[in-house]
Coordinates of C-alpha atoms in Angstrom, one line a residue:
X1 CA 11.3 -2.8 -20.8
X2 CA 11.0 -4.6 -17.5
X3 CA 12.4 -1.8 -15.5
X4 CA 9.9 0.4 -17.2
X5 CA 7.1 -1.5 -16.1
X6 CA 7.7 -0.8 -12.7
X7 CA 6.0 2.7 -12.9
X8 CA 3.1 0.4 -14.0
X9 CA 3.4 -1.9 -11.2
X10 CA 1.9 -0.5 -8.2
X11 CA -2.4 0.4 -7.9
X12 CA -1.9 2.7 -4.6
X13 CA -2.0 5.7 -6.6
X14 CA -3.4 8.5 -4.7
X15 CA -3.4 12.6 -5.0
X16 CA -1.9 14.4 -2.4
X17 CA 1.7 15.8 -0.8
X18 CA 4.9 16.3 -2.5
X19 CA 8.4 15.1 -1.4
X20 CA 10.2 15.8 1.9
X21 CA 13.4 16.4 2.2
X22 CA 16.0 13.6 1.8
X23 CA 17.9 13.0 5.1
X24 CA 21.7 11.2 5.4
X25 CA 21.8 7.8 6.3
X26 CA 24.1 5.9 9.2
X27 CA 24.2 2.5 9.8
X28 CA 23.6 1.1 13.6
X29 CA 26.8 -0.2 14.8
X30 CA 26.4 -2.2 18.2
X31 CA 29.3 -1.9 20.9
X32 CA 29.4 -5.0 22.5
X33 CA 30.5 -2.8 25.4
X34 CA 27.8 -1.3 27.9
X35 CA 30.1 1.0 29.4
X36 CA 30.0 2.8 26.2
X37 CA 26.9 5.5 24.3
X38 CA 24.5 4.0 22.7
X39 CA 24.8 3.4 19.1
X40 CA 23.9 6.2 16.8
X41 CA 20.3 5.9 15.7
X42 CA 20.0 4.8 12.3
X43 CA 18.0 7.1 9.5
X44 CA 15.6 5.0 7.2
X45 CA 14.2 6.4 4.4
X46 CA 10.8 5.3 3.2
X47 CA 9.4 6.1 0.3
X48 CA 5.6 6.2 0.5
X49 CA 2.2 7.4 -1.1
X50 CA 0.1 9.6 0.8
X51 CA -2.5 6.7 1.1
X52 CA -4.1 4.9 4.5
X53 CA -1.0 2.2 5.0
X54 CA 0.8 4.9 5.4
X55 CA -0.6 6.5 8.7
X56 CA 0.9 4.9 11.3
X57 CA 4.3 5.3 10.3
X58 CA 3.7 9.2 9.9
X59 CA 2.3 8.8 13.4
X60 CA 5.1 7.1 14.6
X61 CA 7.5 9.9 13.6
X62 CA 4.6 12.7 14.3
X63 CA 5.0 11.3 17.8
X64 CA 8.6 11.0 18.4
X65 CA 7.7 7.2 18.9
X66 CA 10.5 6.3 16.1
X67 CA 13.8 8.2 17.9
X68 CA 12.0 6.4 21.3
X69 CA 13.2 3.1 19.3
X70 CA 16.4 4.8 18.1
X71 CA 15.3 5.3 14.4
X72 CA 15.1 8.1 12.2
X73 CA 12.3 8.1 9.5
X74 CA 12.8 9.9 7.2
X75 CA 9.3 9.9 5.6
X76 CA 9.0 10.8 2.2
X77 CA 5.7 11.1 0.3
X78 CA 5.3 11.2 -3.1
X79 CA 2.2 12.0 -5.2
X80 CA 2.4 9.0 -7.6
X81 CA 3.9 5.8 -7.8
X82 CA 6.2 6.7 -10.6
X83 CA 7.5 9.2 -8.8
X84 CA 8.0 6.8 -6.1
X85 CA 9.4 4.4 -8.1
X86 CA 12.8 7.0 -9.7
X87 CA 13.4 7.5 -6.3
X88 CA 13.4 3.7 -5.3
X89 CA 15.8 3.4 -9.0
X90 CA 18.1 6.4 -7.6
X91 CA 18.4 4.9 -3.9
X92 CA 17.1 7.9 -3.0
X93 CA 14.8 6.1 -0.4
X94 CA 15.8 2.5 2.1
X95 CA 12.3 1.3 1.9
X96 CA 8.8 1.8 0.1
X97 CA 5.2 1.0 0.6
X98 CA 4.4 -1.4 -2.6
X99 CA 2.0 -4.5 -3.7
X100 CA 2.6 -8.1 -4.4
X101 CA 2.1 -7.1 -8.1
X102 CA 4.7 -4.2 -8.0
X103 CA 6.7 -7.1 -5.7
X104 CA 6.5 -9.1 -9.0
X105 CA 7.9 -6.9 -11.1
X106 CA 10.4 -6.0 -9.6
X107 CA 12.1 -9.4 -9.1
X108 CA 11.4 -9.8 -12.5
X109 CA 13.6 -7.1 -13.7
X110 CA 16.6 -7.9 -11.4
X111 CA 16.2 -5.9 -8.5
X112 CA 16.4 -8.0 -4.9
X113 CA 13.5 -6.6 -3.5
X114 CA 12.1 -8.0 -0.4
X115 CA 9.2 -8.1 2.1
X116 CA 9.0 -6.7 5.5
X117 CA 5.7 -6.4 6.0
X118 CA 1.8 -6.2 4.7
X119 CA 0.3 -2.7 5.8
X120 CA -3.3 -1.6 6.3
X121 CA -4.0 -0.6 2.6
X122 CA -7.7 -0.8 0.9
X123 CA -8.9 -0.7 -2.6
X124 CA -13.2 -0.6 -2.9
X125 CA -14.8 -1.8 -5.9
X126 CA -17.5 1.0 -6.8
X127 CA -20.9 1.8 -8.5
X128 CA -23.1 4.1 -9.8
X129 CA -25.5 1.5 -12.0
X130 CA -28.3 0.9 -10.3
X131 CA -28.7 -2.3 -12.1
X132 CA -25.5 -3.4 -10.5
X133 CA -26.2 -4.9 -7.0
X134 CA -23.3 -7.4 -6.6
X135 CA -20.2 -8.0 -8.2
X136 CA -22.1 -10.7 -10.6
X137 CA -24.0 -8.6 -11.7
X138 CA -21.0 -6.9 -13.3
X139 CA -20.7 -9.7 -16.6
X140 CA -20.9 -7.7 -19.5
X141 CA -20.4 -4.5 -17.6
X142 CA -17.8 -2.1 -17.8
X143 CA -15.0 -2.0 -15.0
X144 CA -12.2 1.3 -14.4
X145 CA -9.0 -0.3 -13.2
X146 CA -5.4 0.0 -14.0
X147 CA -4.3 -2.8 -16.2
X148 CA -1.6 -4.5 -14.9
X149 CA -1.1 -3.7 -11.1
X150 CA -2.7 -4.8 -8.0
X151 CA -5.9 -2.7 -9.0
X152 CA -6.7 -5.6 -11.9
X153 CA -5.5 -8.1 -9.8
X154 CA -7.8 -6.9 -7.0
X155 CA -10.9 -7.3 -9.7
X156 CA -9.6 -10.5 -10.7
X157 CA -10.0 -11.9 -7.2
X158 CA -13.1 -10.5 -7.1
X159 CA -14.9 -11.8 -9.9
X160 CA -13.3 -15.2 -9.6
X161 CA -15.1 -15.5 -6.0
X162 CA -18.6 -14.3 -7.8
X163 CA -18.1 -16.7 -10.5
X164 CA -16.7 -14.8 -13.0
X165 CA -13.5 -14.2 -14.9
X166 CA -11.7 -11.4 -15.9
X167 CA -13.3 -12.0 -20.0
X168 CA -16.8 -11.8 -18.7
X169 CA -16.4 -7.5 -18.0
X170 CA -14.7 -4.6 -20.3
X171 CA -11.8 -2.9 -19.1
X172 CA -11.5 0.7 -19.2
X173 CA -7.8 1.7 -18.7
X174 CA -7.7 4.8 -16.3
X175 CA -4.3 4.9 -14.2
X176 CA -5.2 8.6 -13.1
X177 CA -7.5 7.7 -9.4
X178 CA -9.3 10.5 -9.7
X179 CA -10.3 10.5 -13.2
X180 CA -11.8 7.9 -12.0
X181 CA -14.1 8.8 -9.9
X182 CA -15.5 11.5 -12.2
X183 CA -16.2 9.1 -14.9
X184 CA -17.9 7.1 -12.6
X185 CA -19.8 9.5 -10.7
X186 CA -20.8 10.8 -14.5
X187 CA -21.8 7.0 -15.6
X188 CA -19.3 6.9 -17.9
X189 CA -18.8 3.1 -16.9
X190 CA -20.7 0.9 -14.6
X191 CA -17.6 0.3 -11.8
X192 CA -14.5 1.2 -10.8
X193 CA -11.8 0.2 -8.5
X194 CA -10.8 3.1 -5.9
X195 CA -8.5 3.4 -2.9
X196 CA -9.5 6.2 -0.2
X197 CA -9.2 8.9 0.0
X198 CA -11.8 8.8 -3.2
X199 CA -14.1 6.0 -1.9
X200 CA -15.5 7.9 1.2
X201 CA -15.4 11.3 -1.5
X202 CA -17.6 8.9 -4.0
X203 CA -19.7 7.3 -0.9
X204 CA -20.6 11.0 -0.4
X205 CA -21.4 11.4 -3.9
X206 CA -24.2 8.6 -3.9
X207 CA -22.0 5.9 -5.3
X208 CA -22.1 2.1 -3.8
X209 CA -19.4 -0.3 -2.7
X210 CA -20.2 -3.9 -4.1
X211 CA -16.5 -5.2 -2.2
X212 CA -13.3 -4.6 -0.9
X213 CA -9.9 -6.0 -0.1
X214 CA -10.8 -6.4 3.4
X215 CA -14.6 -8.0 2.7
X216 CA -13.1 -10.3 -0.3
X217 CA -10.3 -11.1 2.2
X218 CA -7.3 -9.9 -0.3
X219 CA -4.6 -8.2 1.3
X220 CA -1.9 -7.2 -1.8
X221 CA -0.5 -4.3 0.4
X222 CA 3.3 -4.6 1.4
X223 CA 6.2 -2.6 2.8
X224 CA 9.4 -3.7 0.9
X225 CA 13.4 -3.4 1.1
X226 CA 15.9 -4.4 -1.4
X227 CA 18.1 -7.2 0.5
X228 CA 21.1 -4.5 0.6
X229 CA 18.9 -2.2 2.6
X230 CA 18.0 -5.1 5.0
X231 CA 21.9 -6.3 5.2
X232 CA 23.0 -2.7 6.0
X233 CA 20.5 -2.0 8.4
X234 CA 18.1 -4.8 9.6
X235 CA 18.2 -3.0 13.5
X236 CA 17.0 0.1 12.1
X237 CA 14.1 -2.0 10.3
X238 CA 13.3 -3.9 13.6
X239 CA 13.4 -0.4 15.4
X240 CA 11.7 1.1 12.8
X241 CA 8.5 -1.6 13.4
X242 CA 8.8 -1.3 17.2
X243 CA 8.1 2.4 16.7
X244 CA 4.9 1.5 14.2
X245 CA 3.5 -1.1 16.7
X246 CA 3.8 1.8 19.3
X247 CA 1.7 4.2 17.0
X248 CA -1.1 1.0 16.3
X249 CA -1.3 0.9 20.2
X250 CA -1.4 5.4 20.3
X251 CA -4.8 5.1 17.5
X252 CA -6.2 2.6 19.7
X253 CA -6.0 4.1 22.7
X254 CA -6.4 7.5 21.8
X255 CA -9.7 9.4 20.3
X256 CA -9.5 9.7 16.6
X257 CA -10.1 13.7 17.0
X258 CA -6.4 13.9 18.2
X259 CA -5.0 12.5 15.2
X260 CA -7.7 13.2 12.0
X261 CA -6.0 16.6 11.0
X262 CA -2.5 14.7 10.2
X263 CA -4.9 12.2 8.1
X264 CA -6.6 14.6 6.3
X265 CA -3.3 16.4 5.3
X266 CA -1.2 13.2 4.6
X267 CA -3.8 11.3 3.1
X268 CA -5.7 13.9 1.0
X269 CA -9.3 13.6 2.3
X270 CA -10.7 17.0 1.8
X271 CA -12.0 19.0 5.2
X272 CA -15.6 18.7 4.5
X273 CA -15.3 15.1 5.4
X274 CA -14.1 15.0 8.3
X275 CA -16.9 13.3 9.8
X276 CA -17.1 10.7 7.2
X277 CA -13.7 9.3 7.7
X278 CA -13.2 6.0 9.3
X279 CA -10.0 5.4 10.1
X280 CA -8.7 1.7 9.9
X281 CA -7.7 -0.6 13.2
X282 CA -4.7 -1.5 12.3
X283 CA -2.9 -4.4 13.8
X284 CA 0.5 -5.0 14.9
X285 CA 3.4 -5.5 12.2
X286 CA 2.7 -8.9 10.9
X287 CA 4.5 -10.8 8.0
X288 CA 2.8 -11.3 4.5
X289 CA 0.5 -14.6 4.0
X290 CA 2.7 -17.2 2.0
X291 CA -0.4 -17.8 0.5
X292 CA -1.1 -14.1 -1.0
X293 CA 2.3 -14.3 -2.4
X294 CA 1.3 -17.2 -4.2
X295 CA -1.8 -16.1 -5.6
X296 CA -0.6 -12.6 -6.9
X297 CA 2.8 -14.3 -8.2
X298 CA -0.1 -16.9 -10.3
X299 CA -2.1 -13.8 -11.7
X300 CA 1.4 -12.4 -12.8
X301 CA 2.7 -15.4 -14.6
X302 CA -1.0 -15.4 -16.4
X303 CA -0.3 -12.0 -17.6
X304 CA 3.5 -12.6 -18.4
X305 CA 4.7 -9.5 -16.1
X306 CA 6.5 -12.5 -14.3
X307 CA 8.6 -15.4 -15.5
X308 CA 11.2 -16.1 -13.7
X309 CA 10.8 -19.2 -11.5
X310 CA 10.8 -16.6 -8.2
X311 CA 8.5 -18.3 -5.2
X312 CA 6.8 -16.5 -2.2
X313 CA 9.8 -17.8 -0.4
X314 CA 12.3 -16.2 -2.6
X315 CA 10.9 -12.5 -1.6
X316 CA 9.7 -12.7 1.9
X317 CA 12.7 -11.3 4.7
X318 CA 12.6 -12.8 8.3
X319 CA 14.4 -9.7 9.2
X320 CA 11.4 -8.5 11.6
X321 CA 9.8 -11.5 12.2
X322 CA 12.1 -14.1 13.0
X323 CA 11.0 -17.8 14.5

């Protein structure tokens, strides 16, 4: 049962590309001897949705930025997280863009998953009701989330910092994003939780943002290894985040016309928006707040997805960012 949660685990569900092909993987081997080649570049496989957290890694490889650090990503997109996920099971992929919830879960069913990372993600809490002007306002009202992954989580931080709880609103259970937005855009409920590319395509469509990870300060979004993947190749991960820092400093440096086509084809946006999209500023690789950790693994227990005695500490790797 626990394993099949994990399908259930992660809220950055988004439409878009299928899978690339799988590549072989080395490990990196130092010489100890500078007479000699360099080591062979080491191949990592991450397993990601076509979502915003993932653009600079794509840019990094787009670029060449990751064989610069002498890495090969192999970047492999998948259309939903359950798809994600059977690859993850299958070890079909080193690495994989995930939540605190999903991070949860997984620990929970056995698997020694750890985290590298946060990444840039976003989830937007949405509108149609012109009775609804902040999230208060929501008590009694009707809410579009995916129960049990970082999307209810994400509402459940929400609410609490407008005075509410989760008992004060009526879930509609909708995993499919952009069902979503079409029952929302139809007022077929009174909010919903959305990641982009939909929340620019329902900002278009006349519908309001009340908040947002970023403006309610809530940052679930992680990139995770199991331990055996950081053992076998924690160079290639260090690498691997030298080349992403590279591709933070290409967006910032460079006009976001060079670079908008590759979003709108990884991410999903449609063409007609192209003038609508605002691309994130990403910052450097930075590790996960303790605190997050905390306060997602808290909502978990409430819910029972977690109850083993697992702390922050307990999934949270030094491998990149070592004191």
């Amino acid at each position: 049962m626990k394993i099949a949660m994990l399908t259930a685990a992660v809220g950055l569900v988004a439409a878009g590309c299928g899978n690339s092909n799988n590549a072989g993987n080395a490990d990196n081997e130092s010489s100890g001897n500078a007479a000699e080649a360099p080591a062979e570049a080491v191949t990592l496989s991450l397993g990601l949705l076509p979502s915003i957290d993932a653009i600079p890694f794509i840019i990094a490889h787009e670029q060449g930025f990751d064989k610069e650090h002498n890495v090969n990503l192999d970047i492999q997109t998948f259309k939903s997280a359950k798809d994600r996920d059977v690859a993850f099971q299958a070890g079909k992929v080193d690495g994989l863009s995930a939540d605190l919830v999903a991070i949860s879960i997984y620990n929970e069913a056995g698997l020694d998953v750890k985290i590298t990372s946060t990444t840039t993600g976003e989830f937007d809490l949405l509108t149609g009701n012109d009775e609804v002007k902040e999230v208060k306002d929501l008590k009694g009202k009707t809410v579009i989330l995916s129960k049990n992954t970082s999307t209810q989580y994400t509402v459940a931080m929400m609410l609490k910092q407008a005075g509410l709880t989760e008992d004060d609103i009526t879930v509609t259970e909708v995993p499919q994003i952009p069902t979503r937005l079409e029952l929302l855009k139809n007022n077929k409920a009174d909010a919903a939780v959305l990641p982009e590319p939909f929340v620019t395509m329902g900002r278009t469509a006349g519908l309001r943002v009340l908040s947002s990870t970023h403006s309610a300060g809530i940052n679930p979004f992680v990139l995770a290894f199991p331990q055996s993947a950081i053992d076998a190749k924690g160079q290639g991960i260090r690498d691997m985040y030298a080349a992403y820092d590279e591709a933070v400093d290409y967006m910032k440096t460079h006009d976001q016309s060079e670079y908008i086509d590759l979003i709108i084809k990884e991410v999903g946006y449609p063409d007609t928006l192209k003038n609508e999209i605002k691309v994130p500023e990403y910052l450097p690789a930075y590790q996960v707040d303790v605190k997050e950790v905390e306060a997602a693994f808290a909502w978990a227990r409430e819910k029972g997805l977690l109850t083993k005695n697992i702390s922050a500490e307990d999934v949270i790797s030094d491998v990149q960012f070592k004191e």
